[in-house]
XYZ file of C-alpha atoms in Angstrom:
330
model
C 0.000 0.000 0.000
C 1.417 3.360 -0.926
C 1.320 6.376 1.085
C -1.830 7.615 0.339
C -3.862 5.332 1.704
C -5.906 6.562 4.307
C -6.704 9.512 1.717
C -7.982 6.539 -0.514
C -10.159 4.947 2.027
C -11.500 8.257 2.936
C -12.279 9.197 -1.159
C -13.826 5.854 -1.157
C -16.194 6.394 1.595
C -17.220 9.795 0.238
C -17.867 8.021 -2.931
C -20.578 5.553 -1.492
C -17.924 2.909 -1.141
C -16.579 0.052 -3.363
C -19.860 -1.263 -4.009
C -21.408 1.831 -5.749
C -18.275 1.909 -8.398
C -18.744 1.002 -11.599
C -15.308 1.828 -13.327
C -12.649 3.779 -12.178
C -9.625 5.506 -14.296
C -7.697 8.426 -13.802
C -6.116 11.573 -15.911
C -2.987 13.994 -15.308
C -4.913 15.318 -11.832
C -8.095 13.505 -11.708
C -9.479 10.134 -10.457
C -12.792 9.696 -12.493
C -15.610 7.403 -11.581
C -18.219 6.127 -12.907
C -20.844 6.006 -9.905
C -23.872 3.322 -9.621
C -25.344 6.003 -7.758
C -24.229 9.796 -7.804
C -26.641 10.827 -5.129
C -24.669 8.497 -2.202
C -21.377 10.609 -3.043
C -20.981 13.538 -0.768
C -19.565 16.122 -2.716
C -18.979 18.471 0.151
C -17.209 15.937 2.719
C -14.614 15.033 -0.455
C -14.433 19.159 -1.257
C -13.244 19.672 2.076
C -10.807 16.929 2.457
C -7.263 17.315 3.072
C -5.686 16.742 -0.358
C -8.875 16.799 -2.647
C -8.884 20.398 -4.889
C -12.584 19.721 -5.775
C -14.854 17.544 -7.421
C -16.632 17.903 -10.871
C -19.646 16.198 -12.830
C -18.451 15.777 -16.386
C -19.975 13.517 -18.873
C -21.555 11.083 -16.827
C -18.116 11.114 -15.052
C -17.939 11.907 -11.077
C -14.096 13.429 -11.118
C -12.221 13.577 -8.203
C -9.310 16.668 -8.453
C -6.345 15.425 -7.264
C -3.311 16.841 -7.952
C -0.310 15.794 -9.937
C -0.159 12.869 -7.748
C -2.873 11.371 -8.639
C -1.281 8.131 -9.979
C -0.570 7.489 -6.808
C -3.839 7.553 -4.897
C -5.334 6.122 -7.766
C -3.187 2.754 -7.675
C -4.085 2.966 -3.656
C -7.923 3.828 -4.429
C -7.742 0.556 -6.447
C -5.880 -1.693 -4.092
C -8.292 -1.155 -1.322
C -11.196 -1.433 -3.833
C -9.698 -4.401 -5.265
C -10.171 -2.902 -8.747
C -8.058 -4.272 -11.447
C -6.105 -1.093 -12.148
C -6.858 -0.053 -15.875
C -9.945 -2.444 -16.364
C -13.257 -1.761 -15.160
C -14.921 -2.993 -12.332
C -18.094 -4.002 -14.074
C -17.672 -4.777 -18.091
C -21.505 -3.302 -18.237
C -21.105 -0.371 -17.215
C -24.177 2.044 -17.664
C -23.074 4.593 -20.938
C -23.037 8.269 -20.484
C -26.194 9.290 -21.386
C -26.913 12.087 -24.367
C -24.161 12.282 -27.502
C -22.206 14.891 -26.035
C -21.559 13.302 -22.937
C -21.012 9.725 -24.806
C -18.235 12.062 -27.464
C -16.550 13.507 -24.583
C -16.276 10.186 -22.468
C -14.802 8.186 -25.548
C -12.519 11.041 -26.261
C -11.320 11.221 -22.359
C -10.897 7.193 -22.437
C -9.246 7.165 -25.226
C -6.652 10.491 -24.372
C -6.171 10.087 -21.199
C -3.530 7.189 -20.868
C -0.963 9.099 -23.275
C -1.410 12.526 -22.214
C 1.704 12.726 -20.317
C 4.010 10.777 -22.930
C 2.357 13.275 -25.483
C 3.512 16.455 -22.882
C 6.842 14.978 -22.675
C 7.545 14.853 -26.262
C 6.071 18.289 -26.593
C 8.518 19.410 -24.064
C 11.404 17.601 -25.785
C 10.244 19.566 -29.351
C 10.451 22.450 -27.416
C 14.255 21.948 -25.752
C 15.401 20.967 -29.232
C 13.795 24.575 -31.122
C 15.399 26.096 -28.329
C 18.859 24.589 -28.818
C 18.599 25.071 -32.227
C 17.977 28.549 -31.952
C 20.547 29.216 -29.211
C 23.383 26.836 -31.108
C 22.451 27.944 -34.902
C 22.524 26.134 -38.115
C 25.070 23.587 -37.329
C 22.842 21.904 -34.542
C 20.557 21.273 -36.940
C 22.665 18.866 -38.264
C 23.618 17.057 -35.647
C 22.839 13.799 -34.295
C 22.263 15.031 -30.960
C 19.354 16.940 -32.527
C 18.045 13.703 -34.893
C 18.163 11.776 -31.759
C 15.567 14.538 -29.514
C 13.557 15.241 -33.008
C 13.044 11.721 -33.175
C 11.668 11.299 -29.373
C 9.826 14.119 -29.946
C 8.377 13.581 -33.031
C 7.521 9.620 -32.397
C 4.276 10.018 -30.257
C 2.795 12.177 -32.458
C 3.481 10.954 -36.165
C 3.128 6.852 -34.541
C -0.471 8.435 -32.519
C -3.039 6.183 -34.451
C -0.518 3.199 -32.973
C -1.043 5.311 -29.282
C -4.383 5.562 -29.761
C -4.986 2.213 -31.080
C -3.947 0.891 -27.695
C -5.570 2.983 -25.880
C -9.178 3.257 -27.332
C -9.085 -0.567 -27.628
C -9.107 -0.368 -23.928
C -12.215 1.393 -23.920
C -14.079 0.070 -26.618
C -12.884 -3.535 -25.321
C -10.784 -5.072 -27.940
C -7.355 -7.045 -27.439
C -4.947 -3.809 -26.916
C -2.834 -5.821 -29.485
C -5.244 -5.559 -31.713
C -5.612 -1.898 -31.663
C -1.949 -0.990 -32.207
C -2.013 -3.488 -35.078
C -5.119 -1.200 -36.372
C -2.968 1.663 -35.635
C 0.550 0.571 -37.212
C -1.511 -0.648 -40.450
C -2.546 2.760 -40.972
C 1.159 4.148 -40.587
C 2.398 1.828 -42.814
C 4.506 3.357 -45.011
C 3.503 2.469 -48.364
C -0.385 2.551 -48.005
C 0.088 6.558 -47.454
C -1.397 9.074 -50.492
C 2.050 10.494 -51.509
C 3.351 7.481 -51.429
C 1.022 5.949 -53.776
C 0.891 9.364 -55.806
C 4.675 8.968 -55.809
C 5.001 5.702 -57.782
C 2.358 6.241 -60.202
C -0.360 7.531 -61.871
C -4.118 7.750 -60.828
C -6.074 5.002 -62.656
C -9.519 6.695 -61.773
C -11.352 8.654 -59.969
C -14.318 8.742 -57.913
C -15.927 12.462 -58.192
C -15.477 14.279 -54.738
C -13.776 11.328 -53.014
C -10.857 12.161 -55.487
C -8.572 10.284 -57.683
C -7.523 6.970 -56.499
C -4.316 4.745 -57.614
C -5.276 1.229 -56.333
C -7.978 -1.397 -55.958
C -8.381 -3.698 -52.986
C -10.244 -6.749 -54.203
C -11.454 -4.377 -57.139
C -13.131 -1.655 -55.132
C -11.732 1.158 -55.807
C -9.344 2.218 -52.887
C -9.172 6.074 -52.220
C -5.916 6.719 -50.074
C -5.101 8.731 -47.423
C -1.895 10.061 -45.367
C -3.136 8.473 -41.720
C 0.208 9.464 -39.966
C -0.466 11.706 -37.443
C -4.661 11.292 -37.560
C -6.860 10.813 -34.722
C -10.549 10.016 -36.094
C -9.852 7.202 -38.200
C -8.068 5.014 -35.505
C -10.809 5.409 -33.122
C -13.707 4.972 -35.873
C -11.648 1.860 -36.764
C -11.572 0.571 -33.702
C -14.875 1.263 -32.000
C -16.034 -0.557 -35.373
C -13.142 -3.590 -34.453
C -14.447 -3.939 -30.740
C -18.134 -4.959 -32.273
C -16.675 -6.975 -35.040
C -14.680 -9.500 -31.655
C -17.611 -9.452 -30.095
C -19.659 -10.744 -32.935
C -16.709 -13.465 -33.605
C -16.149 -14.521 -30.191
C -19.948 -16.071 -29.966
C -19.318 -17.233 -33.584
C -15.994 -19.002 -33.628
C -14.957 -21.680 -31.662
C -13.421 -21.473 -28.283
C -10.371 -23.353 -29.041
C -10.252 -21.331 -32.221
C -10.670 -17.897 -30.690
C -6.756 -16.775 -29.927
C -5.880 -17.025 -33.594
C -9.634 -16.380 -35.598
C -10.689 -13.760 -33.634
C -8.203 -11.259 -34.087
C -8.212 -12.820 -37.609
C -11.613 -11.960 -38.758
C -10.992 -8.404 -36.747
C -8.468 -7.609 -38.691
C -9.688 -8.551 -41.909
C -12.853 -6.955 -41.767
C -12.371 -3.540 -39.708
C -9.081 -2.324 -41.737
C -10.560 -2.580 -44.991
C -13.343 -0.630 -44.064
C -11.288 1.679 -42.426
C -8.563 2.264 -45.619
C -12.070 1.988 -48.246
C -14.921 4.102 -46.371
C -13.649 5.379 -42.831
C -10.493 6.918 -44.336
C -11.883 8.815 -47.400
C -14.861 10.005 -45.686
C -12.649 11.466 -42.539
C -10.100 12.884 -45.750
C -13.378 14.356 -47.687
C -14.168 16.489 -44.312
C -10.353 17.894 -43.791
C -10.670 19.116 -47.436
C -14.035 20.146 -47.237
C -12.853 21.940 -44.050
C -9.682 23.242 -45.790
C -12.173 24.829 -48.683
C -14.335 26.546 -46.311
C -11.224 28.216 -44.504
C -9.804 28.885 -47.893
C -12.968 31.053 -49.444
C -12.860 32.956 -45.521
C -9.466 33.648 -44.973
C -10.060 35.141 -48.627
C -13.067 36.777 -47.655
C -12.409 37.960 -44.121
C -8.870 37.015 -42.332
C -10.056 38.455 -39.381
C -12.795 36.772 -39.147
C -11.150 33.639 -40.499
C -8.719 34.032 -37.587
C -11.527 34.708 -35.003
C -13.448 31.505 -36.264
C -10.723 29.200 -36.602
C -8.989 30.152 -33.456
C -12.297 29.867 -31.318
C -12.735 26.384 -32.739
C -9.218 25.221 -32.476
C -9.293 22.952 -29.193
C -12.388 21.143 -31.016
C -10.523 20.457 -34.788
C -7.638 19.251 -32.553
C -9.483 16.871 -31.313
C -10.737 15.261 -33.772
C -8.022 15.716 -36.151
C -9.028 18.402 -38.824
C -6.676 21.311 -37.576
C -4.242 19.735 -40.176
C -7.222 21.349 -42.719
C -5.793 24.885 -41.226
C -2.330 24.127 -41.180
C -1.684 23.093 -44.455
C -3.243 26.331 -45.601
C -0.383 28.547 -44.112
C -2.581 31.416 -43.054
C -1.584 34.328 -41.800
C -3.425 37.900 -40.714
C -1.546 41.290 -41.199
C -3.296 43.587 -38.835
């Protein structure tokens, strides 16, 4: 038991105790339940206790503010609980109720467990602009800064492998699985420019766009999926349905080998032939719309895209402003 323990059996009281938890997981500062029962938590008791900040209802969540500690209290909070740390408690857990509230508590589940890798890169990006700047051209060169480029840069170009693992944690597929979801679509020669780079278009399919392959002869519109965020977790959430179709269908002693099998087989092409394009027709949709208002208005361009920023990060489509290079002269 770790040092926070009596602050654990204390949060756990407050909470209505072990028996009124249906899942527990945690953030950077925050211990987040899922409650049976709201109503039997006291939120004022927990409020005032000695190393609580406060406590917040967020999509169907009852969050706990804990500090930058919270890793801690949370593996105690589990221990005493006897909840497998990183699983649920109860595999039927009741769904946040309304879409907002579902959005937001798949995007949390799925975030969460690589926020701090993805602020430690960030942090290394940083060091290594700053050395650069401070040590000039010649740094630039170096291998000391190839070696922090490449930390830096691995969690985000690799993040459909990150978030393969981690959203097939919350939408219950083998966590294998999901990073073989997210390493297909990082694989190197299945990207656009690669396929744009060794030859030409053999057709195209209106607004989709022009497409250079065939899988199994549909026509296969390609996508760069480095760096993306909505098609991994569309992929998945549609590869966590697809096991548990095939685990009542195949055959116990079968199911270590066929399951993932038929999980594979079915999600990723669906992902590369529908999910993909479809996610690629809204970034350049997106792209078009900032295009004809930066033109019109970069003020108001900038006002717009700014105040929705946080929200096309999320799910992906800021690349739609970056790639546009916008800039307002005031």
């Amino acid at each position: 038991m770790g040092k926070y323990e009596q602050l654990a059996r204390d949060i756990l009281k407050e909470v209505g105790g072990k028996e009124n938890i249906n899942s527990l997981t945690h953030c950077i500062t925050r211990l987040r339940f899922k409650l049976k029962d709201e109503s039997k938590a006291n939120d004022d008791n927990l409020k005032n206790m000695p190393g609580v900040v406060t406590v917040m209802h967020s999509a169907g969540q009852y969050q706990v503010v804990i500090g930058n500690h919270v890793p801690a209290v949370y593996a105690d909070v589990c221990e005493i609980a006897g909840i497998n740390a990183g699983a649920a408690a109860d595999e039927e857990e009741e769904a946040p109720k309304g879409v907002f509230n579902k959005l937001i508590d798949i995007i949390s589940g799925c975030f969460s467990p690589i926020l701090g890798p993805m602020c430690a890169a960030g942090i290394i990006k940083g060091l290594n602009a700053l050395l650069n700047f401070l040590l000039g051209a010649s740094y630039a060169t170096s291998g000391t800064y190839m070696v922090l480029n490449a930390i830096g840069d691995a969690v985000f170009y690799f993040m459909p492998v990150m978030l393969g693992y981690s959203s097939a944690k919350k939408f219950k597929l083998n966590p294998v699985t999901g990073m073989l979801i997210g390493a297909a679509l990082c694989y190197p020669t299945i990207q656009a420019d690669a396929l744009k780079a060794a030859g030409k278009a053999v057709g195209s399919l209106g607004i989709l766009g022009s497409y250079y392959k065939t899988f199994a002869g549909i026509p296969w519109i390609a996508a760069n999926y480095t760096s993306t965020v909505v098609p991994v977790l569309v992929v998945t959430a549609l590869a966590g349905k697809i096991q548990k179709l095939a685990k009542k269908l195949v055959p116990e002693m079968l199911q270590n080998f066929f399951v993932p099998f038929f999980v594979l087989l079915i999600s990723l092409p669906v992902g590369f032939l529908i999910i993909g394009p479809v996610v690629s027709l809204a970034t350049n949709a997106l792209s078009t719309g900032f295009t004809s208002l930066f033109k019109m208005s970069p003020v108001v361009g900038g006002a717009l895209v700014g105040f929705f920023w946080q929200i096309l990060v999320i799910f992906g489509l800021h690349w739609a402003c970056n790639d546009q290079h916008y800039y307002i002269r005031l």
